[in-house]
Short mmCIF file of C-alpha atoms in Angstrom, two decimals:
data_model
loop_
_atom_site.label_atom_id
_atom_site.label_comp_id
_atom_site.label_asym_id
_atom_site.label_seq_id
_atom_site.Cartn_x
_atom_site.Cartn_y
_atom_site.Cartn_z
CA MET A 1 4.00 -10.60 19.68
CA ASN A 2 3.08 -8.27 16.84
CA LEU A 3 4.09 -8.06 13.30
CA ILE A 4 3.89 -4.41 12.48
CA SER A 5 7.11 -4.10 10.55
CA ILE A 6 9.08 -6.98 9.05
CA LYS A 7 11.86 -5.53 11.27
CA ASP A 8 9.86 -7.04 14.14
CA LEU A 9 11.30 -10.45 13.01
CA THR A 10 14.80 -11.73 13.45
CA LYS A 11 16.61 -13.96 11.01
CA THR A 12 16.08 -16.89 13.29
CA GLN A 13 12.30 -16.11 13.62
CA ILE A 14 11.77 -15.87 9.89
CA LYS A 15 13.67 -19.18 9.48
CA GLU A 16 11.25 -20.70 12.12
CA ILE A 17 8.24 -19.41 10.10
CA TYR A 18 9.59 -20.84 6.92
CA ASP A 19 10.37 -24.16 8.56
CA LEU A 20 6.53 -24.43 9.57
CA VAL A 21 5.24 -23.62 6.05
CA PRO A 22 5.35 -27.32 4.43
CA LYS A 23 3.11 -28.42 7.20
CA TYR A 24 0.43 -26.04 5.99
CA VAL A 25 0.73 -26.35 2.10
CA SER A 26 -2.66 -28.04 1.82
CA ARG A 27 -6.37 -27.51 2.35
CA LYS A 28 -6.41 -29.96 5.35
CA GLU A 29 -7.86 -28.38 8.43
CA THR A 30 -6.02 -28.37 11.71
CA ASP A 31 -6.73 -27.19 15.19
CA ASP A 32 -3.79 -24.86 15.61
CA LEU A 33 -6.13 -21.87 16.01
CA LYS A 34 -8.99 -23.73 17.74
CA ASN A 35 -11.17 -21.25 19.81
CA LYS A 36 -9.15 -18.22 18.43
CA TYR A 37 -11.36 -15.36 17.21
CA ILE A 38 -9.51 -12.96 14.91
CA GLY A 39 -10.85 -9.61 13.70
CA LEU A 40 -9.96 -8.26 10.29
CA ILE A 41 -10.15 -4.47 9.46
CA PHE A 42 -9.58 -3.30 6.04
CA GLU A 43 -9.44 0.39 5.44
CA LYS A 44 -8.16 -0.24 1.98
CA PRO A 45 -9.28 -2.59 -0.75
CA SER A 46 -7.75 -6.02 -0.66
CA THR A 47 -7.93 -9.30 -2.60
CA ARG A 48 -4.92 -11.68 -1.94
CA THR A 49 -4.41 -10.38 1.69
CA ARG A 50 -8.02 -10.66 2.74
CA ILE A 51 -8.82 -13.98 1.14
CA SER A 52 -5.56 -15.73 2.14
CA PHE A 53 -5.98 -14.46 5.76
CA GLU A 54 -9.64 -15.43 6.05
CA VAL A 55 -9.17 -18.84 4.29
CA GLY A 56 -6.00 -19.48 6.44
CA ILE A 57 -7.58 -18.71 9.62
CA GLN A 58 -10.45 -21.23 8.97
CA GLN A 59 -8.26 -23.92 7.76
CA LEU A 60 -6.35 -23.56 11.11
CA GLY A 61 -9.58 -24.06 12.97
CA GLY A 62 -9.99 -20.28 14.01
CA VAL A 63 -12.83 -18.00 13.26
CA ALA A 64 -12.11 -14.88 11.08
CA ILE A 65 -14.45 -11.98 11.67
CA GLU A 66 -14.57 -9.16 9.25
CA LEU A 67 -14.97 -5.82 11.01
CA ASP A 68 -16.14 -3.20 8.63
CA GLU A 69 -14.56 -0.08 9.99
CA LYS A 70 -17.47 2.08 8.62
CA GLN A 71 -19.79 0.10 11.01
CA LEU A 72 -17.74 0.22 13.97
CA GLN A 73 -18.06 3.05 16.39
CA LEU A 74 -14.60 4.21 15.22
CA SER A 75 -16.68 5.73 12.37
CA ARG A 76 -18.56 7.82 14.87
CA GLY A 77 -15.58 9.06 16.84
CA GLU A 78 -14.84 6.34 19.39
CA THR A 79 -11.15 6.45 20.08
CA ILE A 80 -8.66 3.82 19.08
CA LYS A 81 -7.99 3.31 22.79
CA ASP A 82 -11.43 2.47 23.71
CA THR A 83 -11.93 0.35 20.59
CA ALA A 84 -8.67 -1.68 21.25
CA ASN A 85 -9.79 -2.27 24.89
CA ILE A 86 -13.08 -3.71 23.58
CA PHE A 87 -11.14 -5.89 21.16
CA ASN A 88 -9.20 -7.17 24.09
CA CYS A 89 -12.42 -8.44 25.70
CA TYR A 90 -13.67 -10.29 22.71
CA LEU A 91 -10.86 -11.25 20.31
CA ASP A 92 -7.67 -13.16 20.22
CA GLY A 93 -5.92 -11.06 17.61
CA ILE A 94 -6.31 -8.25 14.93
CA ILE A 95 -5.33 -8.11 11.34
CA LEU A 96 -5.35 -4.51 10.24
CA ARG A 97 -4.94 -2.89 6.60
CA ALA A 98 -4.63 0.75 7.46
CA ILE A 99 -4.57 3.93 5.39
CA LYS A 100 -1.78 5.26 7.87
CA HIS A 101 0.84 3.22 9.45
CA GLU A 102 0.30 5.30 12.62
CA THR A 103 -3.06 3.79 13.11
CA ILE A 104 -1.45 0.41 13.49
CA LEU A 105 1.00 1.76 15.94
CA GLU A 106 -1.80 3.43 17.94
CA PHE A 107 -3.81 0.17 18.10
CA ALA A 108 -0.69 -1.75 19.20
CA LYS A 109 -0.20 0.59 22.21
CA TYR A 110 -3.38 -0.56 23.80
CA LEU A 111 -4.01 -4.19 22.43
CA LYS A 112 -3.16 -7.06 24.71
CA ILE A 113 -3.49 -9.42 21.67
CA PRO A 114 -1.34 -9.87 18.65
CA ILE A 115 -1.82 -7.28 15.71
CA ILE A 116 -0.64 -7.90 12.18
CA ASN A 117 0.07 -5.24 9.61
CA ALA A 118 -1.92 -6.35 6.48
CA LEU A 119 -0.54 -3.32 4.64
CA SER A 120 0.02 0.37 5.54
CA ASP A 121 1.53 3.35 3.75
CA LYS A 122 4.79 2.46 5.22
CA GLU A 123 5.23 -1.39 4.95
CA HIS A 124 3.47 -4.64 3.78
CA PRO A 125 5.47 -7.19 5.93
CA CYS A 126 3.18 -10.32 5.04
CA GLN A 127 3.84 -9.75 1.32
CA VAL A 128 7.55 -9.70 1.55
CA LEU A 129 7.72 -12.69 4.08
CA SER A 130 5.84 -14.74 1.45
CA ASP A 131 8.05 -13.31 -1.44
CA VAL A 132 11.30 -14.36 0.05
CA TYR A 133 9.89 -17.84 0.69
CA THR A 134 8.91 -17.96 -2.92
CA ILE A 135 12.40 -16.93 -3.90
CA ILE A 136 13.83 -19.87 -1.94
CA GLN A 137 11.22 -22.35 -3.37
CA GLN A 138 11.50 -21.20 -6.97
CA LYS A 139 15.31 -20.72 -7.19
CA ASN A 140 15.88 -23.89 -5.13
CA VAL A 141 18.27 -22.41 -2.64
CA LYS A 142 18.83 -22.85 0.99
CA PHE A 143 17.78 -20.15 3.54
CA ASP A 144 21.40 -19.42 4.45
CA GLU A 145 22.23 -19.21 0.75
CA LEU A 146 20.06 -16.21 -0.14
CA ASN A 147 23.07 -13.98 -0.46
CA LYS A 148 24.09 -16.00 -3.58
CA ILE A 149 20.89 -14.82 -5.40
CA LYS A 150 21.02 -11.36 -7.18
CA PHE A 151 17.64 -9.83 -6.35
CA VAL A 152 16.77 -6.75 -8.37
CA TYR A 153 13.67 -4.48 -7.58
CA ILE A 154 12.74 -1.90 -10.06
CA GLY A 155 10.08 0.83 -9.53
CA ASP A 156 8.85 3.04 -6.79
CA ALA A 157 10.16 3.14 -3.21
CA ASN A 158 6.62 2.15 -1.86
CA ASN A 159 5.54 0.16 1.10
CA VAL A 160 6.38 -3.15 -0.38
CA CYS A 161 9.75 -1.89 -1.60
CA MET A 162 10.62 -0.72 1.84
CA SER A 163 9.73 -3.94 3.36
CA LEU A 164 11.78 -5.69 0.69
CA ILE A 165 14.85 -3.49 1.69
CA TYR A 166 14.39 -4.30 5.24
CA ILE A 167 14.07 -7.99 4.86
CA SER A 168 17.04 -7.92 2.56
CA LYS A 169 19.02 -6.27 5.44
CA ILE A 170 17.81 -8.88 7.93
CA LEU A 171 18.67 -11.89 5.77
CA ASN A 172 21.95 -10.39 4.29
CA MET A 173 20.46 -10.62 0.60
CA ASN A 174 22.27 -9.36 -2.41
CA SER A 175 19.77 -6.91 -3.35
CA CYS A 176 19.64 -3.84 -5.77
CA PHE A 177 16.80 -1.42 -5.85
CA ILE A 178 16.53 0.65 -9.11
CA ILE A 179 14.37 3.57 -8.40
CA PRO A 180 14.31 7.17 -9.94
CA LYS A 181 16.49 9.49 -7.82
CA ARG A 182 13.69 11.79 -6.71
CA TYR A 183 11.80 8.78 -5.31
CA GLN A 184 14.62 7.05 -3.61
CA PRO A 185 14.47 6.48 0.20
CA LYS A 186 16.80 8.70 2.20
CA GLU A 187 18.00 5.99 4.71
CA LYS A 188 21.27 4.06 4.47
CA PHE A 189 20.76 0.40 4.70
CA GLY A 190 24.13 -1.44 4.51
CA GLU A 191 26.57 -2.64 1.96
CA ASN A 192 24.62 -5.53 0.76
CA ILE A 193 21.76 -3.16 -0.34
CA LYS A 194 22.38 -0.90 -3.37
CA ILE A 195 19.96 1.94 -4.02
CA THR A 196 20.43 3.40 -7.70
CA ASP A 197 18.79 4.62 -10.71
CA ASP A 198 21.05 2.67 -13.12
CA ILE A 199 18.78 0.30 -14.95
CA SER A 200 21.75 -1.61 -16.53
CA LEU A 201 22.22 -3.21 -13.09
CA VAL A 202 19.37 -5.60 -13.87
CA LYS A 203 22.31 -7.45 -15.69
CA ASP A 204 22.57 -11.11 -14.50
CA ALA A 205 19.69 -10.78 -12.15
CA ASP A 206 18.42 -13.92 -10.64
CA VAL A 207 15.06 -12.22 -9.54
CA VAL A 208 13.39 -9.14 -11.09
CA TYR A 209 10.66 -7.67 -8.99
CA THR A 210 8.46 -4.83 -9.71
CA ASP A 211 5.48 -3.07 -8.29
CA VAL A 212 2.88 -0.42 -9.36
CA TRP A 213 4.20 3.17 -9.82
CA THR A 214 1.14 4.58 -8.36
CA SER A 215 0.08 3.26 -4.92
CA MET A 216 -3.34 3.67 -3.29
CA GLY A 217 -3.90 7.20 -2.33
CA GLN A 218 -1.55 8.66 -5.00
CA GLU A 219 -3.82 8.73 -7.68
CA LYS A 220 -3.42 12.48 -8.29
CA GLU A 221 0.17 11.90 -9.13
CA ARG A 222 -0.50 9.27 -11.70
CA LYS A 223 0.18 11.11 -14.89
CA LYS A 224 3.38 12.64 -13.50
CA ARG A 225 4.58 9.18 -12.28
CA ILE A 226 3.90 7.45 -15.41
CA LYS A 227 6.17 9.87 -17.39
CA ILE A 228 8.98 9.67 -14.84
CA PHE A 229 8.76 5.77 -14.47
CA ARG A 230 8.35 4.91 -18.01
CA PRO A 231 12.05 4.04 -18.58
CA TYR A 232 11.80 1.65 -15.54
CA GLN A 233 9.18 -0.60 -17.10
CA VAL A 234 9.84 -4.33 -16.98
CA ASN A 235 9.52 -5.61 -20.42
CA SER A 236 11.17 -8.17 -22.69
CA LYS A 237 14.13 -5.76 -23.59
CA LEU A 238 14.88 -5.17 -19.93
CA LEU A 239 14.40 -8.82 -18.92
CA SER A 240 16.95 -9.75 -21.62
CA LEU A 241 19.75 -8.25 -19.42
CA ALA A 242 18.81 -10.68 -16.47
CA LYS A 243 19.84 -14.42 -16.39
CA PRO A 244 17.73 -16.46 -18.79
CA ASP A 245 16.29 -18.50 -15.78
CA CYS A 246 15.56 -15.39 -13.75
CA ILE A 247 12.01 -15.39 -12.13
CA VAL A 248 9.88 -12.32 -12.35
CA MET A 249 7.78 -11.18 -9.45
CA HIS A 250 4.99 -8.67 -8.84
CA CYS A 251 2.85 -8.57 -5.58
CA LEU A 252 -0.25 -7.60 -7.62
CA PRO A 253 -2.41 -6.01 -8.64
CA ALA A 254 -0.64 -4.92 -11.66
CA ASN A 255 -1.25 -2.01 -14.08
CA ARG A 256 -0.52 -4.06 -17.28
CA GLY A 257 1.25 -2.00 -19.79
CA GLU A 258 2.84 0.41 -17.16
CA GLU A 259 5.30 -0.98 -14.83
CA ILE A 260 5.14 -4.48 -16.47
CA THR A 261 4.10 -5.68 -20.05
CA ASP A 262 1.67 -8.55 -20.57
CA ASP A 263 4.11 -10.75 -22.29
CA VAL A 264 6.43 -10.69 -19.22
CA LEU A 265 3.73 -10.85 -16.59
CA ASP A 266 2.19 -13.88 -18.31
CA GLY A 267 5.55 -15.23 -19.57
CA LYS A 268 7.72 -18.30 -18.77
CA ASN A 269 9.78 -16.54 -16.17
CA SER A 270 6.84 -15.14 -14.26
CA VAL A 271 6.05 -16.77 -10.80
CA VAL A 272 3.37 -14.16 -9.77
CA LEU A 273 0.66 -16.76 -9.31
CA LYS A 274 2.84 -19.02 -7.20
CA GLN A 275 3.84 -15.91 -5.31
CA ALA A 276 0.15 -15.16 -4.56
CA GLU A 277 -0.53 -18.78 -3.76
CA ASN A 278 2.20 -18.76 -1.25
CA ARG A 279 0.40 -15.89 0.77
CA LEU A 280 -1.79 -18.41 2.13
CA TYR A 281 0.67 -20.92 3.21
CA VAL A 282 3.20 -18.57 4.59
CA GLN A 283 0.53 -16.61 6.51
CA LYS A 284 -0.87 -19.82 8.06
CA ALA A 285 2.68 -20.43 9.35
CA LEU A 286 3.02 -16.99 10.65
CA LEU A 287 -0.28 -17.04 12.45
CA VAL A 288 0.85 -20.37 14.12
CA PHE A 289 4.26 -18.74 15.04
CA LEU A 290 2.76 -15.52 16.47
CA PHE A 291 0.20 -17.40 18.53
CA SER A 292 2.76 -19.79 19.99
CA GLN A 293 4.85 -16.94 21.36
CA LYS A 294 4.57 -16.06 24.99
#
């Protein structure tokens, strides 16, 4: 089984992964991935995803092998098909952070081993899987009560945002995505998911989530985006519209002073460090889940 999109998982499977997490909230080593050799390829920079996967694999008794794509024969023109077939000979799984989502899809066509999307330009499924677990944990709600939580995302419809939309649909979450009109996704997602540019809908939010306005690869648009997105900054004034006990989330890294201010990112409502910490635990549970599938 692969995890290329969060849509690859059903509600039941997400629940199964979350049920596994408490077993892995420690540094205690297990043998769940004993004799499993997992390759990691990162075409883009990574901090939380890279470290959490490498540490997680080793804590589970597996071996994490970093594969520098510049040192693979891919960099000299070997096809993805031929490379994937070699991976099938040596490895038990691949974790791939790709510039283009299509690269992950192409690998998946030829791999006979699990592949995990560690971020692409389309989605970031591992991030949002951990995010929703963090909401359950920090708001002290049951998995089947997520629809009682008002979740508000504010910012760009980037890869993280799209995965948040998809998981909101899968889990029937009460979610609102506040995005400038010209950057809103064109898809229709269902009655429980609201796409708007109305910032006032932050009112009474239980969760306020934001992300960078300019993603990797969009650097040339930075000045234009800052001008357009400035009214969508998560600051103390905006946060005053939400519930007093709301939690503030950001997948990091943050451009402090742009999409979020220091006082909010470091404030009492912020759970960004717990959100990052949970990446390790949830991804350990995800790995065990994926490798247990037939």
